[in-house]
PDB file of C-alpha atoms in Angstrom:
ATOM      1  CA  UNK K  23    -109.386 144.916  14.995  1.00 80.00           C
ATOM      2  CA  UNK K  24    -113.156 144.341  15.443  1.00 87.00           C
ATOM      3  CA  UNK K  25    -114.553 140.673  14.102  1.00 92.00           C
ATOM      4  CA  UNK K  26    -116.998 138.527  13.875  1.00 95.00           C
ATOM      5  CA  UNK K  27    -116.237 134.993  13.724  1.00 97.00           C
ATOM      6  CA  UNK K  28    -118.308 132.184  12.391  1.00 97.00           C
ATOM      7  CA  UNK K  29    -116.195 129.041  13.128  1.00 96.00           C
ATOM      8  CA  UNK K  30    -118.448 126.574  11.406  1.00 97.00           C
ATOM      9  CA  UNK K  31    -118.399 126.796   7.610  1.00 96.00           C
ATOM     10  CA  UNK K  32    -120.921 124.207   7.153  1.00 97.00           C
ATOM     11  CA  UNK K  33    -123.141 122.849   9.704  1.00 98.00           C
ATOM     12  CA  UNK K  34    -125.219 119.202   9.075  1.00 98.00           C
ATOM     13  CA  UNK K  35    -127.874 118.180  10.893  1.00 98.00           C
ATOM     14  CA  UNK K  36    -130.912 115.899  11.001  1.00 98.00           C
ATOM     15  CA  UNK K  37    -134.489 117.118  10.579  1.00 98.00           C
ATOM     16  CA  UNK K  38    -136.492 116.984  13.959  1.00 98.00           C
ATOM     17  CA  UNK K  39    -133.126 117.732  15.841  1.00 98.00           C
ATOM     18  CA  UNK K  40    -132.053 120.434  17.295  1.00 98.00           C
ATOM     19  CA  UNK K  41    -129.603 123.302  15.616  1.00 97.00           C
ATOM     20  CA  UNK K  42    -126.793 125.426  16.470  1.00 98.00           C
ATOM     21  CA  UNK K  43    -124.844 127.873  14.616  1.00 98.00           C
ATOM     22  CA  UNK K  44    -122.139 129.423  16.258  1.00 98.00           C
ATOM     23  CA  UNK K  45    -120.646 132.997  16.667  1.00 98.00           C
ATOM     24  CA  UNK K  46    -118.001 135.169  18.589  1.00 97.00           C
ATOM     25  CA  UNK K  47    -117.071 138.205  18.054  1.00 96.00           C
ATOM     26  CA  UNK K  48    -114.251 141.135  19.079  1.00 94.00           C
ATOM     27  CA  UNK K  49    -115.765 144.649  19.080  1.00 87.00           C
ATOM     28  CA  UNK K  50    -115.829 147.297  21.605  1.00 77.00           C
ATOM     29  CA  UNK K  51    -118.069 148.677  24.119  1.00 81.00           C
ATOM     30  CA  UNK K  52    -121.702 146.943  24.520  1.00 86.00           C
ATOM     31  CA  UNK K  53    -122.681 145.506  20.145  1.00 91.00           C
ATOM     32  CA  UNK K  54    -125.904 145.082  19.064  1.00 94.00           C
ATOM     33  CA  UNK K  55    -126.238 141.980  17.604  1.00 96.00           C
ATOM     34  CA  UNK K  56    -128.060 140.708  14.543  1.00 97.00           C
ATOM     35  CA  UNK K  57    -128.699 136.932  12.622  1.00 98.00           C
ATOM     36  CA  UNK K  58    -129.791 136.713   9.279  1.00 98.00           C
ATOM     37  CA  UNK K  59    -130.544 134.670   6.968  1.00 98.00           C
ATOM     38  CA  UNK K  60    -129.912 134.107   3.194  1.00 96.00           C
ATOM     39  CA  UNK K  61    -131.080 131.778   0.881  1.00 94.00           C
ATOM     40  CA  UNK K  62    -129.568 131.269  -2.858  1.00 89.00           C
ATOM     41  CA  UNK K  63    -129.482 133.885  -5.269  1.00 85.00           C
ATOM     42  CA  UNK K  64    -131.882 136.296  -2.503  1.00 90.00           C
ATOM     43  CA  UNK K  65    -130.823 139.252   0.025  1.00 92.00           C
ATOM     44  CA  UNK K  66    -130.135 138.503   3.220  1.00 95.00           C
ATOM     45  CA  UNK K  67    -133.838 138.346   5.555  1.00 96.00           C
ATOM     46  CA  UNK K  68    -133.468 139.342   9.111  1.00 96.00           C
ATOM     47  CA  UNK K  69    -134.547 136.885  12.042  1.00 97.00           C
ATOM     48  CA  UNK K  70    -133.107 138.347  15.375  1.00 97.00           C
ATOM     49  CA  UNK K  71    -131.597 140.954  17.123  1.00 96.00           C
ATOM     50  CA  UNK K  72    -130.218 141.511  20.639  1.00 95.00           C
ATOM     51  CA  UNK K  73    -129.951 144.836  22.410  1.00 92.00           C
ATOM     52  CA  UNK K  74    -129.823 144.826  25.841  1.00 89.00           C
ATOM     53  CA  UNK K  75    -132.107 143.124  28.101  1.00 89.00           C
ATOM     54  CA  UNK K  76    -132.776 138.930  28.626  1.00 91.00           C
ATOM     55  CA  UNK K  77    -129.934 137.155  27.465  1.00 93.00           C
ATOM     56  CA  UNK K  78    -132.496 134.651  24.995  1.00 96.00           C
ATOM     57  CA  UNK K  79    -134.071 136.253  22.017  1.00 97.00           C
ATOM     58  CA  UNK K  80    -136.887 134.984  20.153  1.00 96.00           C
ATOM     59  CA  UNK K  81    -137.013 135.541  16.609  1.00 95.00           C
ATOM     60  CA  UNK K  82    -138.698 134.657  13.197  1.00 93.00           C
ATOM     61  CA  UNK K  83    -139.208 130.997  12.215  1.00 94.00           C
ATOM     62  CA  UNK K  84    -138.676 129.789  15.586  1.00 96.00           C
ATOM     63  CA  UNK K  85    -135.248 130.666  15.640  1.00 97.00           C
ATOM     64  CA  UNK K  86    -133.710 131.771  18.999  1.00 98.00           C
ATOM     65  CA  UNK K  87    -130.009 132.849  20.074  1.00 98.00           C
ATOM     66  CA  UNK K  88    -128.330 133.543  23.292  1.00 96.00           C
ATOM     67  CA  UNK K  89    -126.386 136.246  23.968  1.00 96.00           C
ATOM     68  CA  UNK K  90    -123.243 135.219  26.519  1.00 95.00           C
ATOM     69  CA  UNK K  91    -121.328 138.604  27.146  1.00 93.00           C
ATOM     70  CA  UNK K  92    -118.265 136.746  29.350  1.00 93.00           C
ATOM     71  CA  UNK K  93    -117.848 134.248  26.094  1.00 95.00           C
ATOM     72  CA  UNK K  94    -118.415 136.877  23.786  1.00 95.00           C
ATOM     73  CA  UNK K  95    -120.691 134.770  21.732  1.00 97.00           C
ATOM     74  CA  UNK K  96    -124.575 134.970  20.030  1.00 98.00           C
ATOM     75  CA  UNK K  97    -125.053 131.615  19.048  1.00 98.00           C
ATOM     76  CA  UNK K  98    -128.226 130.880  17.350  1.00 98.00           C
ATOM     77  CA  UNK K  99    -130.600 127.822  17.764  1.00 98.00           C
ATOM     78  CA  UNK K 100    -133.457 126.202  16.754  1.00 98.00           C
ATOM     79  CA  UNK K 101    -134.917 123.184  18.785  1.00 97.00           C
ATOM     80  CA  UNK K 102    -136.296 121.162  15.721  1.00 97.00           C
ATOM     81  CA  UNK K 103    -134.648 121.984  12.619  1.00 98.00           C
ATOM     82  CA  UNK K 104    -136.825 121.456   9.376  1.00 97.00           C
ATOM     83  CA  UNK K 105    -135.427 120.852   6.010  1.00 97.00           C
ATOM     84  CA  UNK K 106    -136.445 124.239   5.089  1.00 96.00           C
ATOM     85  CA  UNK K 107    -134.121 125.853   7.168  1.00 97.00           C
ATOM     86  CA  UNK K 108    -131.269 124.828   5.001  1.00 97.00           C
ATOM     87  CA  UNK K 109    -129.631 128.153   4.054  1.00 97.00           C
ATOM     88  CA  UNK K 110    -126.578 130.209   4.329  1.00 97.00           C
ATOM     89  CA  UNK K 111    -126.750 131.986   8.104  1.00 98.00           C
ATOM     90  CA  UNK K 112    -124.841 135.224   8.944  1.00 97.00           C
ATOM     91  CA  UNK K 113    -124.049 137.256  12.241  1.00 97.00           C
ATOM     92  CA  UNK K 114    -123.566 140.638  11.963  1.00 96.00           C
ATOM     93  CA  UNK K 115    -122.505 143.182  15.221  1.00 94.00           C
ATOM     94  CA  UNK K 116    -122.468 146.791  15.403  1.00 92.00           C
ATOM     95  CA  UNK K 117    -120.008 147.959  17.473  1.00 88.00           C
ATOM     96  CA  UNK K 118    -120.936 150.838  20.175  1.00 82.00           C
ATOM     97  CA  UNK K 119    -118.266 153.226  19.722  1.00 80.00           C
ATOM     98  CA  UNK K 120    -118.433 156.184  22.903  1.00 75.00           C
ATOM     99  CA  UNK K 121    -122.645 156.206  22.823  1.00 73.00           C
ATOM    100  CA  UNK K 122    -122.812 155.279  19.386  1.00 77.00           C
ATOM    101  CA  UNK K 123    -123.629 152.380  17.485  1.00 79.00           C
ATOM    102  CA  UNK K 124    -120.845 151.827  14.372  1.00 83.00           C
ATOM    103  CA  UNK K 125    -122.015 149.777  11.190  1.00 88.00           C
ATOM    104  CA  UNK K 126    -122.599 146.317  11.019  1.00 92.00           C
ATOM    105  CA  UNK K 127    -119.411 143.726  10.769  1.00 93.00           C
ATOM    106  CA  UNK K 128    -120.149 140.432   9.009  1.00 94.00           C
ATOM    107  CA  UNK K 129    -119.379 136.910  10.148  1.00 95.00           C
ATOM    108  CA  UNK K 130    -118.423 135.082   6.912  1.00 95.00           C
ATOM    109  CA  UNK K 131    -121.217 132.767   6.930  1.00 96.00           C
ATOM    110  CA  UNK K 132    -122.440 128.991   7.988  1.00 97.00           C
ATOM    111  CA  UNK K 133    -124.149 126.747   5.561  1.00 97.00           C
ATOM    112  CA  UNK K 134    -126.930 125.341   7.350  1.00 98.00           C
ATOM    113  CA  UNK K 135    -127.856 121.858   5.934  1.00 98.00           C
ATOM    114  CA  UNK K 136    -130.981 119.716   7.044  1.00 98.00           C
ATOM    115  CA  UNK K 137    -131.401 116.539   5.940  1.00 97.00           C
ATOM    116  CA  UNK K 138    -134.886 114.720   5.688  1.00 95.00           C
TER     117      UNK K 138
ATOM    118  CA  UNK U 191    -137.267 141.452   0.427  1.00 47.00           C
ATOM    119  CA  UNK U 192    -140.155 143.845   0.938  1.00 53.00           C
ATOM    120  CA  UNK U 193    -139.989 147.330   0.046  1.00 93.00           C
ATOM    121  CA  UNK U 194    -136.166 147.281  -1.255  1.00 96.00           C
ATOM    122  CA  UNK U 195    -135.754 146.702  -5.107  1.00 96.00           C
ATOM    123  CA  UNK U 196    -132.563 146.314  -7.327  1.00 97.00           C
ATOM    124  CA  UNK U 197    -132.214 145.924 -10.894  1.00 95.00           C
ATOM    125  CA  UNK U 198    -131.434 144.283 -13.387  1.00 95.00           C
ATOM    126  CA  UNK U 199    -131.302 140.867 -10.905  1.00 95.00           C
ATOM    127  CA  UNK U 200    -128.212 139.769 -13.764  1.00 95.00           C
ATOM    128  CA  UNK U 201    -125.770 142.292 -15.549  1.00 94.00           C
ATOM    129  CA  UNK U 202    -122.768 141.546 -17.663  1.00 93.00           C
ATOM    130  CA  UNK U 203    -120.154 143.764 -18.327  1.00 90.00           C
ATOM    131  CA  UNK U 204    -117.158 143.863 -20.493  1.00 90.00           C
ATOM    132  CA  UNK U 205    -114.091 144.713 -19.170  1.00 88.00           C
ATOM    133  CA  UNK U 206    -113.580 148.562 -19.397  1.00 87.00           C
ATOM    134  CA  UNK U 207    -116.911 149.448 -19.476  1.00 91.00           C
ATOM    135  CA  UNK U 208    -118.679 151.114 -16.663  1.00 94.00           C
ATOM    136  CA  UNK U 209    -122.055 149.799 -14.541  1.00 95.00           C
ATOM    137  CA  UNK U 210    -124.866 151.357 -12.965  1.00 96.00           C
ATOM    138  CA  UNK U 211    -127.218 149.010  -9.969  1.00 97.00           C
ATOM    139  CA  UNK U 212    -130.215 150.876  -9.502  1.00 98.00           C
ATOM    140  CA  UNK U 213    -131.549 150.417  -5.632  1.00 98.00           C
ATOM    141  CA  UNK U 214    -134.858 151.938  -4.488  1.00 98.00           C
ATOM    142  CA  UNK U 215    -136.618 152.007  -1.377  1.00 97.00           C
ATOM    143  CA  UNK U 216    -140.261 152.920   0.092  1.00 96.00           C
ATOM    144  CA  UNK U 217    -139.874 152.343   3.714  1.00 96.00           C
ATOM    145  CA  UNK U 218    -138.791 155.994   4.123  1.00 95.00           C
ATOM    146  CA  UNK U 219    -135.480 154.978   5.461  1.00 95.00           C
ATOM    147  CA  UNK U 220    -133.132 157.461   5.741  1.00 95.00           C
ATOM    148  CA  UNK U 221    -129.675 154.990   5.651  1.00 95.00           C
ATOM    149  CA  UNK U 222    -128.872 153.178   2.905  1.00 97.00           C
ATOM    150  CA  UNK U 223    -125.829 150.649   2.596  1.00 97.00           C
ATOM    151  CA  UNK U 224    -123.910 148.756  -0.646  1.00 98.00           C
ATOM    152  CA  UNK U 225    -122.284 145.460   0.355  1.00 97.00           C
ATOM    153  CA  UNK U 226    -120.691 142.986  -2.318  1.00 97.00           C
ATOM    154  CA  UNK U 227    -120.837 139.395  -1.165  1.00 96.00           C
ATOM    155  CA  UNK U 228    -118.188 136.328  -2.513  1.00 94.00           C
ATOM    156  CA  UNK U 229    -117.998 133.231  -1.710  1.00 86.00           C
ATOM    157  CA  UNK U 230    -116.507 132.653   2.004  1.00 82.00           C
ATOM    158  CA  UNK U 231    -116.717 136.435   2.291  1.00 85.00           C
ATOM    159  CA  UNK U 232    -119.362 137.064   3.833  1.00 88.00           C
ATOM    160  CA  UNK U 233    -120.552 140.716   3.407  1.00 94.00           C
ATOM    161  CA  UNK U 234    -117.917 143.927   2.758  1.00 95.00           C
ATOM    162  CA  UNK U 235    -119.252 147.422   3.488  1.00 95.00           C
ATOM    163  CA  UNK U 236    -118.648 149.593   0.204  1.00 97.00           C
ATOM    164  CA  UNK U 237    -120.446 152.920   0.745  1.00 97.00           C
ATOM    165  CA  UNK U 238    -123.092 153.909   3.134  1.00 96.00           C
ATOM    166  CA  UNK U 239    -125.463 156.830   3.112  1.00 96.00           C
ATOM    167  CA  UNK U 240    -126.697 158.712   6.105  1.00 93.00           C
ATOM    168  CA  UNK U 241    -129.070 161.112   4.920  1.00 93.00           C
ATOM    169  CA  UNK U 242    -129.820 162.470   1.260  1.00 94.00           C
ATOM    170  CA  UNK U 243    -126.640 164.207  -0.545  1.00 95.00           C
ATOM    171  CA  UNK U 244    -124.554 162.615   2.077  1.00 95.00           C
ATOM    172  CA  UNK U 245    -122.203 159.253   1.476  1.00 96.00           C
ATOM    173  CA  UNK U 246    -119.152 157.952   3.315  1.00 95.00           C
ATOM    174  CA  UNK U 247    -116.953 155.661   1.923  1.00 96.00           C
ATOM    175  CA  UNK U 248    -116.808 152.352   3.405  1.00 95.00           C
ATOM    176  CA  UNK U 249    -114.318 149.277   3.517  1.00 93.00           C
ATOM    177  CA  UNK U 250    -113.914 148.374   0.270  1.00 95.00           C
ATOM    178  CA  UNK U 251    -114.709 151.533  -1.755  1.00 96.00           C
ATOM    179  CA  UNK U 252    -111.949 151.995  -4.353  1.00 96.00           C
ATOM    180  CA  UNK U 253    -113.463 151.114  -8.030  1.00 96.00           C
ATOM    181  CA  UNK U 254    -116.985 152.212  -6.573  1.00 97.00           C
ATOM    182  CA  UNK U 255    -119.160 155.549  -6.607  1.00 97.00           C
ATOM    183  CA  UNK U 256    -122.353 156.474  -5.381  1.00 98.00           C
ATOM    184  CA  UNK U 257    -124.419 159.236  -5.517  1.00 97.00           C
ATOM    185  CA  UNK U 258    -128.125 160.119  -3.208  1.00 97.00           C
ATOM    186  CA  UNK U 259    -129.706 162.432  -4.608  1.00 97.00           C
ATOM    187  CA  UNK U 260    -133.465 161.320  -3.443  1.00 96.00           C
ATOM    188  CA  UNK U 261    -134.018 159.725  -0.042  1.00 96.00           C
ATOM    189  CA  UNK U 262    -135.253 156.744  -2.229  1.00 97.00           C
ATOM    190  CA  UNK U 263    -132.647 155.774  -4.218  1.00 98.00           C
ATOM    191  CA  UNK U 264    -128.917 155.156  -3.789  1.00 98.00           C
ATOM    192  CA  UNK U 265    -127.713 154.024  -7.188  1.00 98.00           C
ATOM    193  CA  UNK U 266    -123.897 152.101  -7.163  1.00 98.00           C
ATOM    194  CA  UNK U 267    -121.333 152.559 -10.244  1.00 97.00           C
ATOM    195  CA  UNK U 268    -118.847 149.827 -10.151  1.00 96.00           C
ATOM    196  CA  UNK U 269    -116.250 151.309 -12.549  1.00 94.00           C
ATOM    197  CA  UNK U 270    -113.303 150.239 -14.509  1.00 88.00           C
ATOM    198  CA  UNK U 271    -110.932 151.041 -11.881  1.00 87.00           C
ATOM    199  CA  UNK U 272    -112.303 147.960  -9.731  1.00 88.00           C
ATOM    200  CA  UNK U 273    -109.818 145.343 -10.379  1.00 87.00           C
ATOM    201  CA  UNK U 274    -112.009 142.340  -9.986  1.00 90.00           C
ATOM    202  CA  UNK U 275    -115.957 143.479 -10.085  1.00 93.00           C
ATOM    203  CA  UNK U 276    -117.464 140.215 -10.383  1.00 95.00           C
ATOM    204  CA  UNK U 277    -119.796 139.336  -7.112  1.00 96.00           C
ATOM    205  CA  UNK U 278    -123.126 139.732  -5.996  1.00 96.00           C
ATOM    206  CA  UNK U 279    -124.394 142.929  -4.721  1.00 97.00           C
ATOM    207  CA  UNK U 280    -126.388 143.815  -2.284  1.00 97.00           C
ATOM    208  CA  UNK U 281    -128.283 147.144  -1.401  1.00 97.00           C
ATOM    209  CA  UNK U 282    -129.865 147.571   2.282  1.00 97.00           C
ATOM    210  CA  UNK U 283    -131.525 150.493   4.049  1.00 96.00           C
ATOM    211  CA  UNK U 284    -132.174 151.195   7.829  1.00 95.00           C
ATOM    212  CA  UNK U 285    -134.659 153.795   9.528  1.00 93.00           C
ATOM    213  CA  UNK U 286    -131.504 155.455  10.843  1.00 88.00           C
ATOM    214  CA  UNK U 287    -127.271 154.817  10.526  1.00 87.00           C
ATOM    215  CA  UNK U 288    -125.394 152.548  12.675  1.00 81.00           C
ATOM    216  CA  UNK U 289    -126.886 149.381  14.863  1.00 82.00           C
ATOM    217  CA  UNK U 290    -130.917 149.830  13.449  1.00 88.00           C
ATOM    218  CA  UNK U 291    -131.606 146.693  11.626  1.00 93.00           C
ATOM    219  CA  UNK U 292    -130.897 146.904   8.008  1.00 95.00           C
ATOM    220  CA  UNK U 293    -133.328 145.004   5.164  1.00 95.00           C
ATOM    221  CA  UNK U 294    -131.945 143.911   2.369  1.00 96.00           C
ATOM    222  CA  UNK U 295    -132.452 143.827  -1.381  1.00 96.00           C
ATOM    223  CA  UNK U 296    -132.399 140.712  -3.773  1.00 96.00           C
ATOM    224  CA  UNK U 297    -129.416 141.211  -5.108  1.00 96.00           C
ATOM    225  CA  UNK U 298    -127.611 141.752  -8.490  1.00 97.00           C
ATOM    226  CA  UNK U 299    -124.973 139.585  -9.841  1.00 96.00           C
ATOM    227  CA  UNK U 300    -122.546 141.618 -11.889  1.00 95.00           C
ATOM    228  CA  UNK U 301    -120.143 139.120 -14.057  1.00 94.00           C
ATOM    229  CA  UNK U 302    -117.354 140.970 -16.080  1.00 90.00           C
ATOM    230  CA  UNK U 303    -116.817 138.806 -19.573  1.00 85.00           C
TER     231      UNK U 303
END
């Protein structure tokens, strides 16, 4: 079955450090893959997606994520996290089924939390 | 959120009664997705919409109807066939189906009384 995994249900972290949140993920063929970012009681606000192409992708806010096809993994990072980053964070994939890209699959979501 | 609305933000429904979430777009997307979020959940696929007068069921679509009638809008009925309705719902739209990044709505929170 295709998934996304988010291991981390919460992550903690200092402000002025640096931030990862993790994800794998089991699909076929070559995903596109997407982070977003929700916080409470809002729709979910896109940062970054990956393609094809250089394996680090820049997105909004100063968020990054690397794209590691042998581990199967996106993780995204930030290298000074601010206290306004604290949010829920979710990875999505599409799977590429034959040519095709499939609908996004949902990670269940980390709970980013910066402290001051 | 820009350019994707839902309303009302909050609904409450009795038990037995049918809902309507309105969704409307202006980026001239031609997808349009429901997902219902709960807690530790993430986000389940509940119909998607490729193209006006076109929608495909999706994971979780029993309880659930849609119609598209416009390109704009893809309204959701949660009915009173869906066992456990209370979540929060979100409506998204893409230029086109599949992996094209998908924007999001606020949200409505539906809570059955």
């Amino acid at each position: 079955a295709q998934s996304v995994a988010q291991p981390e249900d919460q992550v903690n972290v200092a402000e002025g450090n640096p931030l990862t949140v993790k994800c794998t993920y089991s699909v076929s063929g070559n995903p596109y893959l997407f982070w977003y970012v929700q916080y409470p009681n809002r729709g979910l606000q896109f940062l970054l997606k990956y393609i094809t192409g250089d394996n680090l992708v820049k997105g909004s806010y100063g968020f990054e994520a690397e794209f590691n096809k042998s581990q199967t993994s996106f993780h995204l990072k930030k290298p000074s996290a601010l206290v306004s980053d604290s949010a829920l964070y979710f990875c999505a994939v599409s799977p590429n089924y034959g040519g095709s890209q499939g609908n996004l699959i949902f990670g269940k979501g980390t709970k980013l939390s910066v402290k001051p | 959120d820009g350019g994707i609305t839902q309303s009302p933000k909050y609904l409450f429904r009795k038990e037995g009664q049918n809902v309507t979430l309105s969704c409307e777009q202006n980026l001239n997307h031609d997808a349009m997705y429901w997902y219902r979020q709960d807690p530790g959940q993430g986000l389940r696929l509940i119909y998607y919409s490729q193209i006006v007068n076109d929608f495909q069921k999706g994971d979780i679509a029993e309880g659930y109807s849609v119609s598209r009638e416009k390109k704009e809008s893809f309204p959701l009925t949660v009915t009173s066939a869906q066992k456990n309705p209370t979540a929060f719902y979100l409506c998204a739209s893409s230029i086109v189906l599949g992996g094209d990044t998908q924007y999001f709505g606020p949200g409505t929170r539906l809570t059955v009384l």
